C-alpha cells in the first residue's frame, strides 16, 4: 500500500488498473494498493456466522437511517472517514449488556450499558408458579447508567426478568432469582 502525495495525475484517477492495482481515496488521502481478489479458501463456520450477523446489522442500519433524527444522532457520533451508516451498523452489530441487577427495597435497579445508548429497559416480575405478576418499563436514573423500576411486590421464590433494548432493537435478557 502506498499513499500518494502531490501527484497531479493521481489526483484524478480512481478505480482499478487491470488486475494489479487499485487506487482509492480515504480520509482525504489517495491510496494505491495491490488489487485483492476473492479468497480461494472455503469460509469457516465462524466466518459464515459473522457474515450473517453483519448482513442483519446492515439491514437494521438501513431501516434505522430512514428516521432523520436517528440518522442525525449517528452522524454526530461519526469520526473522520465515517458516516452515519458506519455507526448504525456498529450499533446494530453489538448487543447491549446487563451489568448488574439489584433489589433495593421494592425497587429493581438495573445497570445496563451499550456502546452508544440503551433505548429501553423492561422488567417482568414472575412468581414461584411462573405467572407474570407485573411488568413495565424502567426509567433512567439521574446517573445516566442505572434504570429503575418500582415494583409493587417481589414474591419469594420468583424471579425478575430484565430485557434491555438498544436503539436498533437488539435485546439482551437477564434473570435474577428471588429468595
mmCIF file of C-alpha atoms in Angstrom:
data_model
loop_
_atom_site.group_PDB
_atom_site.id
_atom_site.type_symbol
_atom_site.label_atom_id
_atom_site.label_comp_id
_atom_site.label_asym_id
_atom_site.label_seq_id
_atom_site.Cartn_x
_atom_site.Cartn_y
_atom_site.Cartn_z
ATOM 1 C CA UNK A 1 0.000 0.000 0.000
ATOM 2 C CA UNK A 2 1.297 3.432 -0.892
ATOM 3 C CA UNK A 3 -0.027 6.885 -0.034
ATOM 4 C CA UNK A 4 0.233 9.251 -2.998
ATOM 5 C CA UNK A 5 1.197 12.873 -2.271
ATOM 6 C CA UNK A 6 1.322 15.878 -4.611
ATOM 7 C CA UNK A 7 0.885 13.976 -7.886
ATOM 8 C CA UNK A 8 -1.415 15.865 -10.229
ATOM 9 C CA UNK A 9 -2.113 12.785 -12.393
ATOM 10 C CA UNK A 10 -3.203 10.671 -9.426
ATOM 11 C CA UNK A 11 -5.494 13.423 -8.127
ATOM 12 C CA UNK A 12 -7.980 12.466 -10.869
ATOM 13 C CA UNK A 13 -7.566 8.673 -11.032
ATOM 14 C CA UNK A 14 -9.751 6.255 -9.026
ATOM 15 C CA UNK A 15 -10.505 2.568 -9.511
ATOM 16 C CA UNK A 16 -8.517 -0.420 -10.721
ATOM 17 C CA UNK A 17 -5.743 -0.620 -13.262
ATOM 18 C CA UNK A 18 -6.041 -4.061 -14.810
ATOM 19 C CA UNK A 19 -5.903 -6.814 -12.230
ATOM 20 C CA UNK A 20 -2.866 -5.342 -10.490
ATOM 21 C CA UNK A 21 -3.516 -2.019 -8.707
ATOM 22 C CA UNK A 22 -6.461 -0.308 -7.014
ATOM 23 C CA UNK A 23 -6.471 3.447 -6.421
ATOM 24 C CA UNK A 24 -8.916 4.920 -3.914
ATOM 25 C CA UNK A 25 -9.327 7.810 -1.508
ATOM 26 C CA UNK A 26 -9.730 7.503 2.250
ATOM 27 C CA UNK A 27 -9.746 10.384 4.729
ATOM 28 C CA UNK A 28 -8.576 12.781 2.042
ATOM 29 C CA UNK A 29 -5.526 10.675 1.116
ATOM 30 C CA UNK A 30 -5.051 8.880 -2.184
ATOM 31 C CA UNK A 31 -4.006 5.265 -1.673
ATOM 32 C CA UNK A 32 -2.562 2.791 -4.179
ATOM 33 C CA UNK A 33 -2.701 -0.862 -3.206
ATOM 34 C CA UNK A 34 -2.403 -4.306 -4.750
ATOM 35 C CA UNK A 35 -5.771 -5.386 -6.105
ATOM 36 C CA UNK A 36 -7.336 -8.049 -3.949
ATOM 37 C CA UNK A 37 -9.445 -10.813 -5.319
ATOM 38 C CA UNK A 38 -11.860 -13.219 -3.711
ATOM 39 C CA UNK A 39 -10.378 -15.757 -1.302
ATOM 40 C CA UNK A 40 -9.869 -19.251 -2.634
ATOM 41 C CA UNK A 41 -10.369 -20.798 0.807
ATOM 42 C CA UNK A 42 -13.724 -22.094 1.971
ATOM 43 C CA UNK A 43 -15.096 -19.854 4.782
ATOM 44 C CA UNK A 44 -15.144 -21.297 8.294
ATOM 45 C CA UNK A 45 -18.332 -21.656 10.327
ATOM 46 C CA UNK A 46 -17.363 -18.616 12.434
ATOM 47 C CA UNK A 47 -16.832 -16.547 9.283
ATOM 48 C CA UNK A 48 -20.228 -17.574 7.932
ATOM 49 C CA UNK A 49 -21.876 -16.653 11.248
ATOM 50 C CA UNK A 50 -20.100 -13.274 11.278
ATOM 51 C CA UNK A 51 -21.197 -12.600 7.685
ATOM 52 C CA UNK A 52 -24.796 -13.455 8.564
ATOM 53 C CA UNK A 53 -24.694 -11.223 11.642
ATOM 54 C CA UNK A 54 -23.216 -8.387 9.545
ATOM 55 C CA UNK A 55 -25.962 -8.798 6.917
ATOM 56 C CA UNK A 56 -28.625 -8.460 9.617
ATOM 57 C CA UNK A 57 -26.818 -5.465 11.162
ATOM 58 C CA UNK A 58 -26.640 -3.791 7.757
ATOM 59 C CA UNK A 59 -30.364 -4.275 7.147
ATOM 60 C CA UNK A 60 -31.213 -2.900 10.607
ATOM 61 C CA UNK A 61 -28.947 0.095 9.994
ATOM 62 C CA UNK A 62 -30.610 0.898 6.676
ATOM 63 C CA UNK A 63 -34.051 0.791 8.293
ATOM 64 C CA UNK A 64 -32.933 2.959 11.233
ATOM 65 C CA UNK A 65 -31.373 5.598 8.987
ATOM 66 C CA UNK A 66 -34.754 6.249 7.358
ATOM 67 C CA UNK A 67 -35.592 8.233 10.522
ATOM 68 C CA UNK A 68 -33.920 11.680 10.169
ATOM 69 C CA UNK A 69 -33.454 12.110 13.932
ATOM 70 C CA UNK A 70 -31.685 8.770 14.335
ATOM 71 C CA UNK A 71 -29.576 9.492 11.258
ATOM 72 C CA UNK A 72 -28.550 12.860 12.741
ATOM 73 C CA UNK A 73 -27.707 11.155 16.063
ATOM 74 C CA UNK A 74 -25.428 8.620 14.379
ATOM 75 C CA UNK A 75 -23.873 11.298 12.153
ATOM 76 C CA UNK A 76 -22.983 13.286 15.272
ATOM 77 C CA UNK A 77 -21.024 10.265 16.558
ATOM 78 C CA UNK A 78 -19.156 9.663 13.299
ATOM 79 C CA UNK A 79 -15.461 10.380 13.252
ATOM 80 C CA UNK A 80 -13.175 11.183 10.332
ATOM 81 C CA UNK A 81 -13.776 8.846 7.410
ATOM 82 C CA UNK A 82 -17.034 7.570 8.919
ATOM 83 C CA UNK A 83 -20.665 8.282 8.211
ATOM 84 C CA UNK A 84 -23.993 7.652 9.926
ATOM 85 C CA UNK A 85 -24.336 4.264 8.224
ATOM 86 C CA UNK A 86 -20.984 3.020 9.632
ATOM 87 C CA UNK A 87 -22.018 3.970 13.162
ATOM 88 C CA UNK A 88 -25.514 2.496 12.758
ATOM 89 C CA UNK A 89 -24.057 -0.833 11.577
ATOM 90 C CA UNK A 90 -21.657 -0.863 14.522
ATOM 91 C CA UNK A 91 -24.559 -0.248 16.909
ATOM 92 C CA UNK A 92 -26.729 -2.907 15.265
ATOM 93 C CA UNK A 93 -23.897 -5.457 15.352
ATOM 94 C CA UNK A 94 -23.411 -5.383 19.126
ATOM 95 C CA UNK A 95 -25.859 -6.332 21.858
ATOM 96 C CA UNK A 96 -26.455 -4.216 24.951
ATOM 97 C CA UNK A 97 -25.012 -5.523 28.221
ATOM 98 C CA UNK A 98 -26.777 -6.018 31.545
ATOM 99 C CA UNK A 99 -24.018 -5.478 34.077
ATOM 100 C CA UNK A 100 -25.981 -5.730 37.305
ATOM 101 C CA UNK A 101 -29.482 -6.242 38.724
ATOM 102 C CA UNK A 102 -30.018 -5.105 42.305
ATOM 103 C CA UNK A 103 -33.031 -5.115 44.590
ATOM 104 C CA UNK A 104 -33.346 -2.010 46.731
ATOM 105 C CA UNK A 105 -36.430 -2.316 48.957
ATOM 106 C CA UNK A 106 -39.318 -2.562 46.459
ATOM 107 C CA UNK A 107 -37.278 -1.209 43.567
ATOM 108 C CA UNK A 108 -35.379 -3.076 40.846
ATOM 109 C CA UNK A 109 -32.188 -1.253 39.812
ATOM 110 C CA UNK A 110 -30.603 -2.350 36.534
ATOM 111 C CA UNK A 111 -27.170 -1.258 35.377
ATOM 112 C CA UNK A 112 -27.194 -1.555 31.597
ATOM 113 C CA UNK A 113 -24.699 -0.382 29.033
ATOM 114 C CA UNK A 114 -24.394 -0.196 25.274
ATOM 115 C CA UNK A 115 -21.584 1.365 23.260
ATOM 116 C CA UNK A 116 -23.951 4.068 22.009
ATOM 117 C CA UNK A 117 -27.130 4.170 24.056
ATOM 118 C CA UNK A 118 -29.646 1.910 25.749
ATOM 119 C CA UNK A 119 -33.082 2.721 24.334
ATOM 120 C CA UNK A 120 -35.331 0.882 26.770
ATOM 121 C CA UNK A 121 -35.335 -1.442 29.774
ATOM 122 C CA UNK A 122 -38.330 -3.654 30.534
ATOM 123 C CA UNK A 123 -38.782 -5.507 33.838
ATOM 124 C CA UNK A 124 -41.020 -8.533 34.442
ATOM 125 C CA UNK A 125 -41.760 -9.947 37.895
ATOM 126 C CA UNK A 126 -42.649 -13.644 37.907
ATOM 127 C CA UNK A 127 -43.952 -15.537 40.945
ATOM 128 C CA UNK A 128 -42.902 -19.044 42.080
ATOM 129 C CA UNK A 129 -45.549 -20.677 39.833
ATOM 130 C CA UNK A 130 -44.179 -18.943 36.736
ATOM 131 C CA UNK A 131 -47.007 -16.407 36.370
ATOM 132 C CA UNK A 132 -46.128 -12.830 35.446
ATOM 133 C CA UNK A 133 -47.410 -10.731 38.323
ATOM 134 C CA UNK A 134 -46.351 -7.393 36.864
ATOM 135 C CA UNK A 135 -44.279 -5.866 34.121
ATOM 136 C CA UNK A 136 -43.354 -2.415 32.886
ATOM 137 C CA UNK A 137 -40.670 -0.093 31.658
ATOM 138 C CA UNK A 138 -37.855 1.071 33.871
ATOM 139 C CA UNK A 139 -36.816 4.721 33.893
ATOM 140 C CA UNK A 140 -33.321 6.097 33.536
ATOM 141 C CA UNK A 141 -31.864 7.287 36.847
ATOM 142 C CA UNK A 142 -30.050 10.584 37.363
ATOM 143 C CA UNK A 143 -26.613 8.965 36.861
ATOM 144 C CA UNK A 144 -27.407 8.037 33.233
ATOM 145 C CA UNK A 145 -26.398 4.385 33.685
ATOM 146 C CA UNK A 146 -28.911 2.813 36.097
ATOM 147 C CA UNK A 147 -32.515 2.116 35.190
ATOM 148 C CA UNK A 148 -35.132 1.901 37.962
ATOM 149 C CA UNK A 149 -38.425 0.054 38.159
ATOM 150 C CA UNK A 150 -40.783 0.452 41.143
ATOM 151 C CA UNK A 151 -42.281 -2.990 41.863
ATOM 152 C CA UNK A 152 -45.468 -3.452 43.877
ATOM 153 C CA UNK A 153 -44.175 -6.757 45.277
ATOM 154 C CA UNK A 154 -41.255 -9.130 44.852
ATOM 155 C CA UNK A 155 -42.607 -12.659 45.513
ATOM 156 C CA UNK A 156 -40.271 -15.093 47.277
ATOM 157 C CA UNK A 157 -39.238 -17.990 45.050
ATOM 158 C CA UNK A 158 -39.980 -15.958 41.929
ATOM 159 C CA UNK A 159 -37.662 -14.160 39.592
ATOM 160 C CA UNK A 160 -37.047 -10.825 37.935
ATOM 161 C CA UNK A 161 -36.514 -10.825 34.172
ATOM 162 C CA UNK A 162 -34.821 -7.780 32.666
ATOM 163 C CA UNK A 163 -34.948 -7.077 28.912
ATOM 164 C CA UNK A 164 -32.555 -4.377 27.686
ATOM 165 C CA UNK A 165 -33.011 -2.993 24.162
ATOM 166 C CA UNK A 166 -30.583 -0.939 22.119
ATOM 167 C CA UNK A 167 -31.616 1.700 19.604
ATOM 168 C CA UNK A 168 -31.611 -0.842 16.713
ATOM 169 C CA UNK A 169 -33.906 -3.104 18.755
ATOM 170 C CA UNK A 170 -31.327 -5.711 19.791
ATOM 171 C CA UNK A 171 -32.335 -7.312 23.080
ATOM 172 C CA UNK A 172 -30.383 -8.801 25.950
ATOM 173 C CA UNK A 173 -32.296 -10.771 28.584
ATOM 174 C CA UNK A 174 -31.064 -11.492 32.105
ATOM 175 C CA UNK A 175 -32.793 -13.112 35.092
ATOM 176 C CA UNK A 176 -32.412 -12.727 38.845
ATOM 177 C CA UNK A 177 -33.842 -15.364 41.224
ATOM 178 C CA UNK A 178 -35.722 -14.012 44.212
ATOM 179 C CA UNK A 179 -35.104 -15.687 47.569
#
